[in-house]
XYZ file of C-alpha atoms in Angstrom:
445
model
C -14.960 -19.239 -3.660
C -16.200 -20.591 -6.974
C -16.516 -19.032 -10.378
C -17.997 -15.594 -10.817
C -18.038 -15.807 -14.604
C -21.756 -16.665 -14.680
C -22.663 -12.997 -14.092
C -24.745 -13.592 -11.009
C -23.273 -10.545 -9.241
C -25.642 -7.580 -9.324
C -22.779 -5.323 -8.272
C -20.866 -5.953 -11.459
C -23.976 -5.436 -13.546
C -24.761 -2.160 -11.814
C -21.243 -0.880 -12.397
C -21.327 -1.742 -16.052
C -17.934 -3.421 -15.707
C -19.116 -6.997 -16.086
C -22.316 -8.240 -17.632
C -23.403 -11.425 -19.304
C -22.378 -9.806 -22.579
C -19.047 -8.381 -21.477
C -17.732 -5.125 -22.968
C -15.096 -5.726 -25.615
C -12.459 -3.706 -23.759
C -11.856 -3.562 -20.026
C -8.906 -2.026 -18.254
C -7.727 -1.664 -14.676
C -4.694 0.141 -13.269
C -3.532 -0.339 -9.688
C -1.198 2.478 -8.605
C 0.744 1.996 -5.376
C 2.515 4.958 -3.782
C 5.060 3.531 -1.393
C 5.124 4.573 2.278
C 2.125 6.885 2.010
C 0.400 7.635 5.288
C -3.009 8.883 4.192
C -3.110 11.934 6.487
C -0.627 13.757 4.250
C -2.884 13.718 1.161
C -4.906 16.892 0.812
C -8.074 14.892 0.176
C -7.502 13.095 3.491
C -7.044 16.281 5.492
C -3.419 17.012 4.644
C -2.096 20.438 3.652
C -4.301 22.194 1.110
C -2.820 22.053 -2.364
C -0.119 19.500 -1.561
C -1.534 16.755 -3.830
C -3.850 18.423 -6.387
C -3.563 15.616 -8.962
C -4.576 12.906 -6.506
C -7.277 15.228 -5.167
C -8.771 15.398 -8.662
C -8.843 11.604 -8.794
C -10.501 11.523 -5.358
C -13.110 14.058 -6.470
C -14.208 11.882 -9.389
C -13.847 8.631 -7.486
C -14.635 6.938 -4.216
C -12.341 7.753 -1.288
C -12.162 5.240 1.543
C -11.571 6.945 4.860
C -10.679 3.856 6.900
C -8.380 1.730 4.747
C -5.553 -0.204 6.373
C -2.620 -2.263 5.195
C -2.373 -5.818 6.482
C 1.405 -5.458 6.842
C 3.673 -2.553 7.701
C 6.366 -3.075 5.051
C 6.493 -3.645 1.320
C 7.302 -7.299 0.700
C 4.419 -8.952 2.568
C 1.945 -6.150 1.863
C 2.566 -6.410 -1.881
C 2.079 -10.169 -1.757
C -1.174 -9.556 0.122
C -2.344 -7.033 -2.466
C -1.729 -9.493 -5.291
C -3.038 -12.634 -3.574
C -5.838 -11.512 -1.227
C -4.098 -13.347 1.615
C -2.484 -12.114 4.818
C 1.215 -12.493 5.486
C 0.415 -15.186 8.034
C -1.036 -17.157 5.126
C 1.116 -16.402 2.073
C 4.349 -16.518 4.070
C 6.356 -13.971 2.047
C 7.609 -12.313 5.212
C 11.386 -12.302 4.814
C 13.826 -11.609 2.021
C 14.963 -15.239 2.214
C 11.625 -16.396 0.775
C 9.823 -16.301 -2.540
C 6.067 -16.406 -3.050
C 5.043 -20.066 -2.998
C 4.148 -21.386 -6.488
C 0.757 -22.704 -5.366
C -0.526 -19.246 -4.356
C -2.682 -17.741 -7.104
C -2.291 -14.038 -7.859
C -4.464 -11.384 -9.463
C -2.290 -11.008 -12.568
C -2.580 -14.754 -13.156
C -6.378 -14.552 -12.998
C -6.502 -11.581 -15.366
C -4.019 -13.279 -17.677
C -6.155 -16.426 -17.790
C -9.173 -14.252 -18.686
C -7.384 -12.899 -21.746
C -6.152 -9.596 -20.361
C -2.683 -8.323 -21.142
C -0.843 -7.918 -17.845
C 2.107 -5.703 -16.965
C 3.953 -4.371 -13.952
C 5.984 -1.187 -13.580
C 7.936 -1.112 -10.327
C 10.476 1.193 -8.738
C 10.672 -0.810 -5.507
C 13.109 -3.640 -4.904
C 10.698 -5.704 -2.840
C 8.176 -5.703 -5.708
C 10.356 -7.520 -8.206
C 10.908 -10.920 -9.817
C 13.542 -11.709 -7.183
C 10.751 -12.579 -4.749
C 8.429 -14.380 -7.152
C 6.126 -11.392 -7.581
C 6.384 -11.354 -11.385
C 4.063 -14.351 -11.656
C 1.198 -13.736 -14.078
C 2.661 -10.569 -15.624
C 3.270 -10.731 -19.367
C 5.831 -7.984 -18.875
C 7.570 -6.924 -15.667
C 9.380 -3.604 -15.865
C 11.653 -3.101 -12.874
C 13.481 0.217 -12.558
C 16.792 0.138 -10.738
C 17.108 2.993 -8.266
C 19.569 5.496 -9.694
C 20.664 8.286 -7.334
C 21.456 10.405 -10.387
C 17.906 10.001 -11.711
C 15.649 9.470 -8.679
C 12.452 10.206 -10.626
C 13.301 7.512 -13.211
C 11.164 7.070 -16.340
C 8.508 4.789 -14.913
C 5.465 7.026 -15.299
C 6.337 8.222 -18.841
C 6.952 4.609 -19.847
C 3.570 3.582 -18.481
C 1.858 6.493 -20.244
C 3.435 5.322 -23.490
C 2.409 1.712 -22.775
C -1.214 2.762 -22.217
C -1.318 5.041 -25.256
C -0.274 2.137 -27.511
C -3.199 -0.037 -26.348
C -6.380 1.909 -27.093
C -8.302 -1.212 -28.083
C -6.876 -3.766 -25.630
C -8.075 -5.200 -22.345
C -5.345 -5.025 -19.744
C -4.424 -5.147 -16.070
C -1.440 -3.177 -14.836
C 0.205 -2.583 -11.463
C 2.452 0.448 -11.033
C 4.450 0.669 -7.799
C 6.167 4.031 -7.341
C 8.946 4.630 -4.828
C 7.972 8.074 -3.574
C 7.277 9.316 -0.959
C 9.453 6.520 0.478
C 12.950 7.543 1.506
C 15.353 8.836 0.569
C 13.304 12.016 0.939
C 15.160 13.639 -1.935
C 12.650 15.601 -3.958
C 14.004 18.246 -6.303
C 15.083 21.413 -4.464
C 12.218 23.471 -5.861
C 9.728 21.241 -4.065
C 11.486 21.660 -0.730
C 11.656 25.413 -1.200
C 8.003 25.563 -2.188
C 6.922 23.755 0.983
C 9.325 25.405 3.410
C 10.681 28.668 1.942
C 11.483 30.310 5.274
C 12.121 27.335 7.552
C 15.142 27.377 9.877
C 16.725 24.494 7.967
C 15.520 25.542 4.535
C 19.063 26.095 3.290
C 19.363 22.306 3.198
C 22.296 22.015 5.587
C 20.931 18.833 7.146
C 18.858 17.503 4.265
C 21.349 14.803 3.302
C 21.064 13.334 6.806
C 17.344 13.870 7.329
C 16.527 12.420 3.903
C 17.233 9.029 5.494
C 15.343 9.666 8.726
C 13.452 6.399 8.295
C 16.651 4.605 9.312
C 16.854 6.458 12.644
C 16.271 4.134 15.594
C 14.356 5.603 18.522
C 16.122 8.908 17.909
C 15.035 12.198 19.440
C 15.254 15.281 17.242
C 14.564 18.904 18.007
C 11.400 20.490 16.665
C 13.122 22.212 13.744
C 14.641 18.928 12.545
C 11.359 17.039 13.028
C 9.511 19.668 11.039
C 12.140 19.450 8.321
C 11.751 15.653 8.072
C 8.037 16.175 7.454
C 8.810 18.812 4.819
C 11.194 16.475 3.011
C 8.677 13.623 3.116
C 5.872 15.838 1.858
C 8.101 17.253 -0.873
C 8.591 13.682 -2.110
C 4.825 13.187 -2.071
C 4.153 16.484 -3.855
C 6.678 15.720 -6.585
C 5.175 12.275 -7.096
C 1.720 13.836 -7.300
C 2.788 16.111 -10.134
C 4.429 13.207 -11.973
C 1.088 11.352 -11.909
C -0.769 14.069 -13.805
C -0.298 12.846 -17.374
C -0.861 9.222 -16.363
C -4.159 9.870 -14.591
C -5.336 12.016 -17.507
C -4.796 9.275 -20.070
C -6.331 6.650 -17.774
C -9.457 8.794 -17.410
C -9.656 9.381 -21.167
C -9.604 5.630 -21.789
C -12.229 4.755 -19.154
C -9.785 2.804 -17.014
C -10.770 1.629 -13.549
C -8.079 3.215 -11.351
C -7.186 1.997 -7.868
C -4.741 4.259 -6.019
C -3.414 3.049 -2.697
C -0.237 2.400 -0.687
C 1.589 -0.569 0.761
C 2.005 0.969 4.244
C 2.423 4.281 6.019
C 5.392 6.164 7.466
C 6.226 7.457 10.933
C 7.946 10.820 10.980
C 9.306 11.013 14.500
C 6.148 10.863 16.576
C 7.081 9.412 19.955
C 10.653 9.123 18.654
C 9.784 6.557 15.967
C 10.689 6.954 12.291
C 9.978 4.986 9.143
C 7.838 1.855 8.886
C 7.994 -1.806 9.776
C 8.138 -0.621 13.374
C 4.650 -1.187 14.782
C 0.954 -1.343 13.890
C 0.157 2.195 15.015
C -1.888 4.409 12.719
C 1.068 6.046 10.969
C 2.429 2.663 9.815
C -0.795 0.980 8.640
C -3.373 3.661 7.740
C -3.259 4.081 3.960
C -5.196 5.844 1.219
C -7.593 3.990 -1.054
C -9.212 5.810 -3.967
C -11.132 4.034 -6.736
C -12.302 5.915 -9.832
C -13.563 4.953 -13.244
C -16.594 3.656 -15.133
C -19.632 3.113 -12.944
C -17.966 4.250 -9.706
C -20.132 6.571 -7.638
C -17.972 9.447 -6.360
C -17.976 10.261 -2.684
C -16.571 9.541 0.751
C -16.860 5.954 1.953
C -16.434 4.969 5.600
C -16.499 1.237 4.963
C -13.635 -0.537 6.736
C -11.389 -1.984 4.028
C -7.951 -3.569 3.883
C -5.236 -4.516 1.406
C -6.413 -8.115 1.001
C -9.866 -6.928 -0.092
C -8.609 -5.806 -3.509
C -8.353 -9.293 -5.021
C -11.924 -10.414 -4.236
C -13.194 -6.984 -5.317
C -11.596 -7.152 -8.768
C -12.545 -10.806 -9.154
C -16.184 -9.822 -8.658
C -16.062 -6.707 -10.816
C -14.427 -8.380 -13.797
C -16.048 -11.793 -13.490
C -12.727 -13.599 -13.269
C -12.632 -17.377 -13.176
C -11.221 -18.606 -9.887
C -9.184 -21.821 -9.675
C -10.314 -24.646 -7.369
C -9.051 -24.201 -3.857
C -8.403 -20.465 -4.210
C -7.969 -19.045 -0.716
C -9.051 -15.438 -0.269
C -9.115 -13.921 3.197
C -10.427 -10.529 2.176
C -13.970 -9.437 1.340
C -15.153 -7.745 -1.831
C -16.081 -4.079 -1.490
C -17.437 -3.980 -5.063
C -20.932 -3.054 -3.868
C -19.616 0.088 -2.175
C -18.428 1.441 -5.520
C -22.046 2.128 -6.402
C -22.707 3.632 -2.965
C -23.891 0.637 -0.946
C -22.845 0.214 2.679
C -20.402 -2.633 3.228
C -21.572 -5.048 5.910
C -18.511 -6.816 7.277
C -18.845 -9.946 9.359
C -15.153 -10.326 10.100
C -12.560 -8.024 11.683
C -9.591 -6.475 9.904
C -5.961 -7.193 10.841
C -2.569 -5.560 10.562
C 0.646 -7.310 11.506
C 4.135 -6.173 12.366
C 7.363 -7.288 10.696
C 8.329 -10.922 11.220
C 11.232 -11.870 13.436
C 12.520 -15.293 14.381
C 9.655 -15.964 16.776
C 6.818 -14.315 14.880
C 5.784 -10.661 15.113
C 6.127 -8.140 17.922
C 2.502 -7.006 17.705
C -0.742 -7.228 15.794
C -3.754 -4.964 15.459
C -7.405 -6.015 15.232
C -10.043 -3.618 13.862
C -13.726 -4.188 14.569
C -16.254 -1.398 14.227
C -14.796 1.762 15.742
C -12.333 -0.145 17.899
C -8.707 -0.992 17.250
C -6.834 -3.265 19.638
C -3.048 -3.470 19.510
C -1.616 -6.517 21.282
C 2.118 -7.020 21.648
C 3.970 -10.295 22.057
C 4.279 -9.678 25.807
C 0.496 -9.610 26.174
C 0.081 -5.867 26.685
C -3.102 -4.559 25.037
C -4.047 -1.032 24.016
C -7.483 -0.037 22.735
C -8.412 2.964 20.611
C -11.490 4.446 18.962
C -10.200 4.880 15.432
C -13.205 6.958 14.388
C -13.049 9.512 17.197
C -9.293 9.268 17.865
C -7.519 8.355 14.611
C -4.114 9.427 15.971
C -4.454 6.879 18.794
C -3.807 9.310 21.602
C -6.204 7.925 24.233
C -5.914 4.316 25.400
C -9.416 3.054 26.284
C -8.388 -0.436 27.421
C -8.962 0.122 31.133
C -12.464 1.500 30.658
C -13.696 -1.114 28.150
C -12.553 -4.493 29.502
C -15.252 -6.491 27.678
C -14.172 -5.086 24.304
C -10.539 -5.824 25.112
C -11.349 -9.411 26.078
C -13.165 -10.116 22.818
C -10.552 -8.558 20.564
C -7.659 -9.984 22.563
C -8.733 -13.529 21.683
C -8.634 -12.648 17.985
C -5.262 -10.950 18.324
C -3.785 -13.892 20.229
C -4.857 -16.242 17.451
C -3.127 -13.985 14.940
C 0.062 -13.940 17.030
C -0.026 -17.735 17.175
C -0.432 -17.950 13.384
C 2.540 -15.622 12.968
C 4.674 -17.798 15.248
C 3.740 -20.865 13.217
C 4.608 -19.087 9.973
C 7.936 -17.872 11.359
C 8.889 -21.444 12.249
C 8.705 -22.537 8.615
C 12.076 -22.951 6.872
C 13.080 -20.093 4.606
C 14.396 -22.225 1.779
C 17.497 -21.356 -0.220
C 16.522 -17.984 -1.674
C 19.412 -15.547 -1.519
C 19.441 -11.888 -2.449
C 21.681 -11.160 -5.414
C 24.515 -8.671 -5.090
C 22.629 -6.280 -7.368
C 19.475 -6.507 -5.254
C 21.463 -6.088 -2.039
C 22.907 -2.880 -3.477
C 19.413 -1.633 -4.320
C 18.222 -2.341 -0.790
C 21.213 -0.508 0.647
C 20.383 2.551 -1.456
C 16.896 2.467 0.033
C 18.332 2.256 3.553
C 17.886 -1.475 4.145
C 20.865 -3.448 5.274
C 20.717 -7.198 5.709
C 18.770 -6.926 8.962
C 16.493 -4.063 7.939
C 13.805 -5.021 5.447
C 11.572 -2.257 4.039
């Protein structure tokens, strides 16, 4: 890709983030809300008043309507966020692997540019155990404690920021909620569902782990309650973000708020994530706010792996020889330009022994889902975001073109799956953390 330090990018100049005489202090915070399907945020059409803090960020920033995750579970999607590479490329697709040492990451690039780098993570799959601490001067991992599910992550980050008023830094904060267990404080559940048939909480202990249900059919009252519990998690997390987003705004920090994947809540009998590449597993929020960002709605198609090239351009980061980035920078859209993409977007399912069960290809309004058995479904993601009407039979030419791309992706996944896993083993402590999150040895986020 070459160096961007020479300040040739007009986008960076227009944003005031990078110029040939760089500002003395630059800061960027990437906030990841785990398992957040964008449709639940108020600013994305969710219930009014559910996420007022995030809505305030969206109002002063740029909200991307069609953002997707390249993977439907945390480990590979986090590696993609940090490296700008798909899971078929970086290979961190199973708990038996660590991120390969020759794959450059965003924190390494910021670190080399003189930024202080730090991570604050509540999620087991974003931890040093999988090689994802590379490039962070400090990695703060918070062990999940059932007695203190909120943990102290956000207050600790607020304190960290407040003690660096004159420093340049890059920070990633990965928060567990709204990911299961859906165990928000009782007041949040009551606030969202004061008169519901299950509002006395009789089944909450079971339904709080609904993401572990396999092809299970629930009655309407229980399905509605699962959604309430999930949204209560989201609402509580929203409130906990208030002080953090206030201090980030006061210090002119570029804020990127997104998610690693979505969450299915019982539609068509499917719960959780890592199950498919349907909209509820891969459609995610993306909100960018801060100095030079033009507020507004943006319909540019963007994906997880686009973050790395975007921040590289904005901050003029030196790039090492041979750096492989599969994403495209959307830096120009932050000032209101239209993003012209020449390549499709991809989402991939969880890896098994032979590859993945399905992949999705996004090009223009169309989304093709192709499974490993060769069955294709086609949707208009602009007109039919919930993927209710399969258009494959009526648009054979579109299917043919996208099928070839999807088949190539399936083949790449099969090749990646055939690679040896190495000798990485999950520690007893990490295995316990994964169990608390609902992931046994064969169930990986």
